Amino acid sequence: MAQILDGKAISAELYEKITKETEEFVKENGFAPGLAVVLVGDDPASAVYVKNKGLACKKCGFNSFEHKLPADTTEEDLLKLINDLNNDPAVHGILVQLPLPKHINEKAVIATISPAKDVDGFTPVNVGNMVIGDECYIPCTPHGVMVMIQKAGLDLTGKEAVVIGRSNIVGKPQSILLLEKHATVTICHSRTKNLPEVVKRADVVVAAVGRAEMVKGDWIKPGAVVIDVGINRTEDGRLVGDVDFASCQEVAGAITPVPGGVGPMTIAMLMFNTLDAARKAAARK
């Protein structure tokens, strides 16, 4: 039976550390880290994420600046807001909640965020620096996954890692972070042939494809670490990941649940990046 990698417990440890370090930071610098979150439209899932990020800011002692804009906000107005936030010294991190309404160019919006305040790690500058191994803000979900793998006690050197999914938010950056830790990485996607056979080779499996319970227990190498990034709502109302938890738990050495696995880690790493951004801003003064 696999070890359960409890994202709630691991993130609670991180929050405790971040909160303590924030108290020390405020004493030393006279201001708190500030995170600005921009929500365009009224997507229910996005609204929940924004609310949770605000609660996390409060927990850590950060200032939270929420900008909720109507769905018909123009791209020009959104870019103006981002530039205003770029120039606001009280704001150290900027997060634009995705997805955006279709009439807004997502790439243009992300590119407008100052790399120094890009605590999501999505701007071309931060992505480029990550690829070449320079200092950057690492995207929060892949960063959280790496912390969980570390908690599983796995040395990635020479291990085979399979990432299922090639999104810019998870799959691609995840593969780069695994490679940086000396794993041999395979990225799989909808056109990968013999997917179960490829996954079966892996010492680490990261599933981030958005298909409910796709990865089955007989795909998993005995003792492998299985990280489930997916979150899907089934027809009967259950919340499940991309991994069939029951069957994979019987084979894996360690596994993340859904919910309560990677999800809590994503916001914790956002807080981690925001505190780091505030420290760098203080050092520039």
Short mmCIF file of N, CA and C in Angstrom, two decimals, residues 169-261:
data_model
loop_
_atom_site.label_atom_id
_atom_site.label_comp_id
_atom_site.label_asym_id
_atom_site.label_seq_id
_atom_site.Cartn_x
_atom_site.Cartn_y
_atom_site.Cartn_z
N ILE A 169 1.58 25.45 -18.38
CA ILE A 169 1.42 25.71 -16.94
C ILE A 169 2.01 24.59 -16.10
N VAL A 170 1.87 23.33 -16.56
CA VAL A 170 2.36 22.20 -15.75
C VAL A 170 3.33 21.32 -16.53
N GLY A 171 2.87 20.69 -17.61
CA GLY A 171 3.66 19.65 -18.25
C GLY A 171 5.06 20.06 -18.67
N LYS A 172 5.18 21.15 -19.42
CA LYS A 172 6.50 21.57 -19.92
C LYS A 172 7.42 22.01 -18.78
N PRO A 173 6.97 22.93 -17.88
CA PRO A 173 7.88 23.30 -16.79
C PRO A 173 8.22 22.12 -15.87
N GLN A 174 7.25 21.21 -15.67
CA GLN A 174 7.52 20.05 -14.82
C GLN A 174 8.67 19.22 -15.36
N SER A 175 8.68 19.03 -16.68
CA SER A 175 9.73 18.22 -17.29
C SER A 175 11.10 18.88 -17.11
N ILE A 176 11.13 20.20 -17.20
CA ILE A 176 12.40 20.93 -17.04
C ILE A 176 12.92 20.80 -15.61
N LEU A 177 12.01 20.92 -14.63
CA LEU A 177 12.42 20.81 -13.23
C LEU A 177 12.91 19.41 -12.89
N LEU A 178 12.27 18.39 -13.44
CA LEU A 178 12.72 17.01 -13.23
C LEU A 178 14.08 16.79 -13.87
N LEU A 179 14.27 17.32 -15.06
CA LEU A 179 15.55 17.21 -15.77
C LEU A 179 16.67 17.88 -14.98
N GLU A 180 16.33 19.02 -14.38
CA GLU A 180 17.32 19.75 -13.57
C GLU A 180 17.83 18.92 -12.39
N LYS A 181 16.97 18.00 -11.91
CA LYS A 181 17.35 17.12 -10.80
C LYS A 181 17.91 15.79 -11.31
N HIS A 182 18.31 15.78 -12.59
CA HIS A 182 19.04 14.67 -13.20
C HIS A 182 18.19 13.43 -13.46
N ALA A 183 16.88 13.61 -13.58
CA ALA A 183 16.02 12.51 -14.03
C ALA A 183 16.09 12.41 -15.54
N THR A 184 15.77 11.23 -16.06
CA THR A 184 15.60 11.03 -17.50
C THR A 184 14.11 11.17 -17.77
N VAL A 185 13.76 12.18 -18.57
CA VAL A 185 12.36 12.62 -18.64
C VAL A 185 11.74 12.29 -20.00
N THR A 186 10.53 11.74 -19.96
CA THR A 186 9.71 11.54 -21.15
C THR A 186 8.41 12.33 -20.98
N ILE A 187 8.08 13.15 -21.97
CA ILE A 187 6.80 13.88 -21.96
C ILE A 187 5.83 13.15 -22.88
N CYS A 188 4.68 12.78 -22.31
CA CYS A 188 3.65 12.10 -23.09
C CYS A 188 2.46 13.03 -23.32
N HIS A 189 1.67 12.70 -24.34
CA HIS A 189 0.54 13.55 -24.71
C HIS A 189 -0.48 12.72 -25.49
N SER A 190 -1.46 13.38 -26.08
CA SER A 190 -2.57 12.67 -26.72
C SER A 190 -2.14 11.82 -27.92
N ARG A 191 -0.99 12.12 -28.48
CA ARG A 191 -0.52 11.37 -29.64
C ARG A 191 0.58 10.35 -29.31
N THR A 192 0.88 10.19 -28.04
CA THR A 192 1.88 9.21 -27.63
C THR A 192 1.36 7.79 -27.88
N LYS A 193 2.18 6.98 -28.52
CA LYS A 193 1.80 5.59 -28.78
C LYS A 193 2.17 4.72 -27.58
N ASN A 194 1.35 3.70 -27.32
CA ASN A 194 1.60 2.74 -26.24
C ASN A 194 1.83 3.42 -24.90
N LEU A 195 0.95 4.37 -24.56
CA LEU A 195 1.11 5.16 -23.34
C LEU A 195 1.26 4.29 -22.09
N PRO A 196 0.44 3.27 -21.88
CA PRO A 196 0.62 2.46 -20.66
C PRO A 196 2.02 1.85 -20.55
N GLU A 197 2.59 1.42 -21.69
CA GLU A 197 3.92 0.83 -21.66
C GLU A 197 4.98 1.87 -21.30
N VAL A 198 4.82 3.10 -21.82
CA VAL A 198 5.77 4.18 -21.49
C VAL A 198 5.69 4.50 -20.00
N VAL A 199 4.48 4.63 -19.48
CA VAL A 199 4.29 4.96 -18.06
C VAL A 199 4.86 3.86 -17.17
N LYS A 200 4.75 2.62 -17.60
CA LYS A 200 5.20 1.47 -16.81
C LYS A 200 6.69 1.51 -16.51
N ARG A 201 7.46 2.22 -17.33
CA ARG A 201 8.91 2.33 -17.12
C ARG A 201 9.26 3.30 -16.00
N ALA A 202 8.33 4.16 -15.62
CA ALA A 202 8.65 5.34 -14.82
C ALA A 202 8.83 5.05 -13.34
N ASP A 203 9.86 5.66 -12.77
CA ASP A 203 10.02 5.69 -11.31
C ASP A 203 9.18 6.80 -10.70
N VAL A 204 8.90 7.82 -11.54
CA VAL A 204 8.04 8.94 -11.14
C VAL A 204 7.05 9.20 -12.26
N VAL A 205 5.77 9.29 -11.92
CA VAL A 205 4.74 9.63 -12.89
C VAL A 205 4.05 10.90 -12.43
N VAL A 206 4.01 11.91 -13.31
CA VAL A 206 3.26 13.14 -13.04
C VAL A 206 2.13 13.20 -14.06
N ALA A 207 0.90 13.06 -13.60
CA ALA A 207 -0.27 13.06 -14.49
C ALA A 207 -0.92 14.43 -14.48
N ALA A 208 -0.91 15.09 -15.63
CA ALA A 208 -1.48 16.45 -15.74
C ALA A 208 -2.12 16.60 -17.10
N VAL A 209 -3.10 15.75 -17.38
CA VAL A 209 -3.68 15.69 -18.72
C VAL A 209 -5.15 16.10 -18.75
N GLY A 210 -5.82 16.11 -17.58
CA GLY A 210 -7.21 16.56 -17.52
C GLY A 210 -8.21 15.51 -17.97
N ARG A 211 -7.91 14.23 -17.76
CA ARG A 211 -8.84 13.14 -18.09
C ARG A 211 -9.06 12.29 -16.85
N ALA A 212 -10.29 12.24 -16.41
CA ALA A 212 -10.62 11.61 -15.13
C ALA A 212 -10.18 10.15 -15.06
N GLU A 213 -9.37 9.84 -14.05
CA GLU A 213 -8.97 8.47 -13.70
C GLU A 213 -8.42 7.70 -14.89
N MET A 214 -7.68 8.37 -15.74
CA MET A 214 -7.14 7.75 -16.95
C MET A 214 -6.02 6.75 -16.63
N VAL A 215 -5.16 7.10 -15.69
CA VAL A 215 -3.99 6.26 -15.38
C VAL A 215 -4.42 5.14 -14.43
N LYS A 216 -4.25 3.90 -14.88
CA LYS A 216 -4.69 2.74 -14.11
C LYS A 216 -3.53 2.09 -13.35
N GLY A 217 -3.89 1.28 -12.37
CA GLY A 217 -2.88 0.63 -11.55
C GLY A 217 -1.93 -0.25 -12.33
N ASP A 218 -2.43 -0.92 -13.40
CA ASP A 218 -1.54 -1.80 -14.17
C ASP A 218 -0.62 -1.03 -15.11
N TRP A 219 -0.74 0.30 -15.12
CA TRP A 219 0.22 1.13 -15.84
C TRP A 219 1.46 1.42 -14.98
N ILE A 220 1.36 1.24 -13.69
CA ILE A 220 2.35 1.76 -12.73
C ILE A 220 3.41 0.71 -12.39
N LYS A 221 4.66 1.13 -12.43
CA LYS A 221 5.78 0.29 -11.99
C LYS A 221 5.71 0.13 -10.47
N PRO A 222 5.82 -1.07 -9.94
CA PRO A 222 5.76 -1.25 -8.48
C PRO A 222 6.77 -0.35 -7.76
N GLY A 223 6.26 0.40 -6.77
CA GLY A 223 7.11 1.28 -5.97
C GLY A 223 7.28 2.68 -6.53
N ALA A 224 6.68 2.97 -7.69
CA ALA A 224 6.84 4.30 -8.30
C ALA A 224 6.13 5.38 -7.48
N VAL A 225 6.62 6.61 -7.62
CA VAL A 225 5.97 7.78 -7.03
C VAL A 225 4.98 8.33 -8.05
N VAL A 226 3.72 8.45 -7.66
CA VAL A 226 2.67 8.89 -8.57
C VAL A 226 2.10 10.22 -8.09
N ILE A 227 2.26 11.26 -8.90
CA ILE A 227 1.79 12.60 -8.57
C ILE A 227 0.64 12.95 -9.50
N ASP A 228 -0.53 13.21 -8.93
CA ASP A 228 -1.74 13.46 -9.69
C ASP A 228 -2.09 14.95 -9.64
N VAL A 229 -1.86 15.65 -10.75
CA VAL A 229 -2.12 17.09 -10.82
C VAL A 229 -3.56 17.35 -11.27
N GLY A 230 -4.20 16.36 -11.87
CA GLY A 230 -5.53 16.55 -12.44
C GLY A 230 -6.60 16.79 -11.40
N ILE A 231 -7.63 17.51 -11.81
CA ILE A 231 -8.82 17.68 -10.97
C ILE A 231 -10.03 17.71 -11.90
N ASN A 232 -10.89 16.71 -11.76
CA ASN A 232 -12.01 16.51 -12.68
C ASN A 232 -13.28 16.21 -11.89
N ARG A 233 -14.39 16.70 -12.40
CA ARG A 233 -15.69 16.41 -11.78
C ARG A 233 -16.39 15.33 -12.62
N THR A 234 -16.72 14.20 -12.00
CA THR A 234 -17.36 13.10 -12.71
C THR A 234 -18.86 13.37 -12.84
N GLU A 235 -19.52 12.56 -13.66
CA GLU A 235 -20.96 12.73 -13.88
C GLU A 235 -21.77 12.53 -12.60
N ASP A 236 -21.25 11.68 -11.70
CA ASP A 236 -21.96 11.46 -10.43
C ASP A 236 -21.54 12.44 -9.34
N GLY A 237 -20.76 13.49 -9.74
CA GLY A 237 -20.43 14.57 -8.81
C GLY A 237 -19.16 14.40 -8.01
N ARG A 238 -18.45 13.29 -8.23
CA ARG A 238 -17.20 13.09 -7.48
C ARG A 238 -16.09 13.97 -8.04
N LEU A 239 -15.15 14.34 -7.16
CA LEU A 239 -13.97 15.10 -7.56
C LEU A 239 -12.81 14.11 -7.62
N VAL A 240 -12.26 13.90 -8.81
CA VAL A 240 -11.20 12.91 -8.98
C VAL A 240 -10.05 13.50 -9.78
N GLY A 241 -8.93 12.81 -9.73
CA GLY A 241 -7.77 13.25 -10.48
C GLY A 241 -7.67 12.56 -11.83
N ASP A 242 -6.47 12.60 -12.40
CA ASP A 242 -6.20 11.91 -13.66
C ASP A 242 -5.80 10.46 -13.42
N VAL A 243 -5.60 10.12 -12.14
CA VAL A 243 -5.14 8.80 -11.74
C VAL A 243 -6.28 8.05 -11.07
N ASP A 244 -6.43 6.76 -11.42
CA ASP A 244 -7.37 5.90 -10.71
C ASP A 244 -6.74 5.55 -9.37
N PHE A 245 -7.09 6.33 -8.35
CA PHE A 245 -6.38 6.28 -7.07
C PHE A 245 -6.40 4.88 -6.46
N ALA A 246 -7.57 4.24 -6.44
CA ALA A 246 -7.71 2.95 -5.75
C ALA A 246 -6.76 1.90 -6.31
N SER A 247 -6.72 1.77 -7.64
CA SER A 247 -5.86 0.73 -8.22
C SER A 247 -4.39 1.12 -8.17
N CYS A 248 -4.08 2.40 -8.35
CA CYS A 248 -2.68 2.83 -8.33
C CYS A 248 -2.08 2.78 -6.92
N GLN A 249 -2.90 3.03 -5.93
CA GLN A 249 -2.43 3.00 -4.54
C GLN A 249 -1.90 1.62 -4.17
N GLU A 250 -2.45 0.58 -4.78
CA GLU A 250 -2.04 -0.80 -4.47
C GLU A 250 -0.64 -1.11 -5.01
N VAL A 251 -0.19 -0.35 -6.01
CA VAL A 251 1.07 -0.66 -6.69
C VAL A 251 2.17 0.35 -6.36
N ALA A 252 1.81 1.63 -6.26
CA ALA A 252 2.79 2.71 -6.10
C ALA A 252 3.49 2.66 -4.75
N GLY A 253 4.67 3.30 -4.71
CA GLY A 253 5.36 3.46 -3.44
C GLY A 253 4.85 4.67 -2.68
N ALA A 254 4.45 5.70 -3.43
CA ALA A 254 3.88 6.92 -2.85
C ALA A 254 2.94 7.52 -3.86
N ILE A 255 1.88 8.18 -3.38
CA ILE A 255 0.86 8.70 -4.28
C ILE A 255 0.17 9.91 -3.65
N THR A 256 -0.26 10.85 -4.48
CA THR A 256 -1.01 12.01 -3.99
C THR A 256 -2.50 11.77 -4.18
N PRO A 257 -3.31 12.17 -3.21
CA PRO A 257 -4.76 12.06 -3.35
C PRO A 257 -5.34 13.26 -4.10
N VAL A 258 -6.57 13.12 -4.55
CA VAL A 258 -7.35 14.25 -5.10
C VAL A 258 -8.75 14.16 -4.52
N PRO A 259 -9.21 15.21 -3.81
CA PRO A 259 -8.48 16.45 -3.48
C PRO A 259 -7.49 16.22 -2.32
N GLY A 260 -6.76 17.28 -1.98
CA GLY A 260 -5.86 17.23 -0.83
C GLY A 260 -4.43 16.86 -1.15
N GLY A 261 -4.09 16.83 -2.45
CA GLY A 261 -2.73 16.49 -2.83
C GLY A 261 -1.97 17.71 -3.33
#
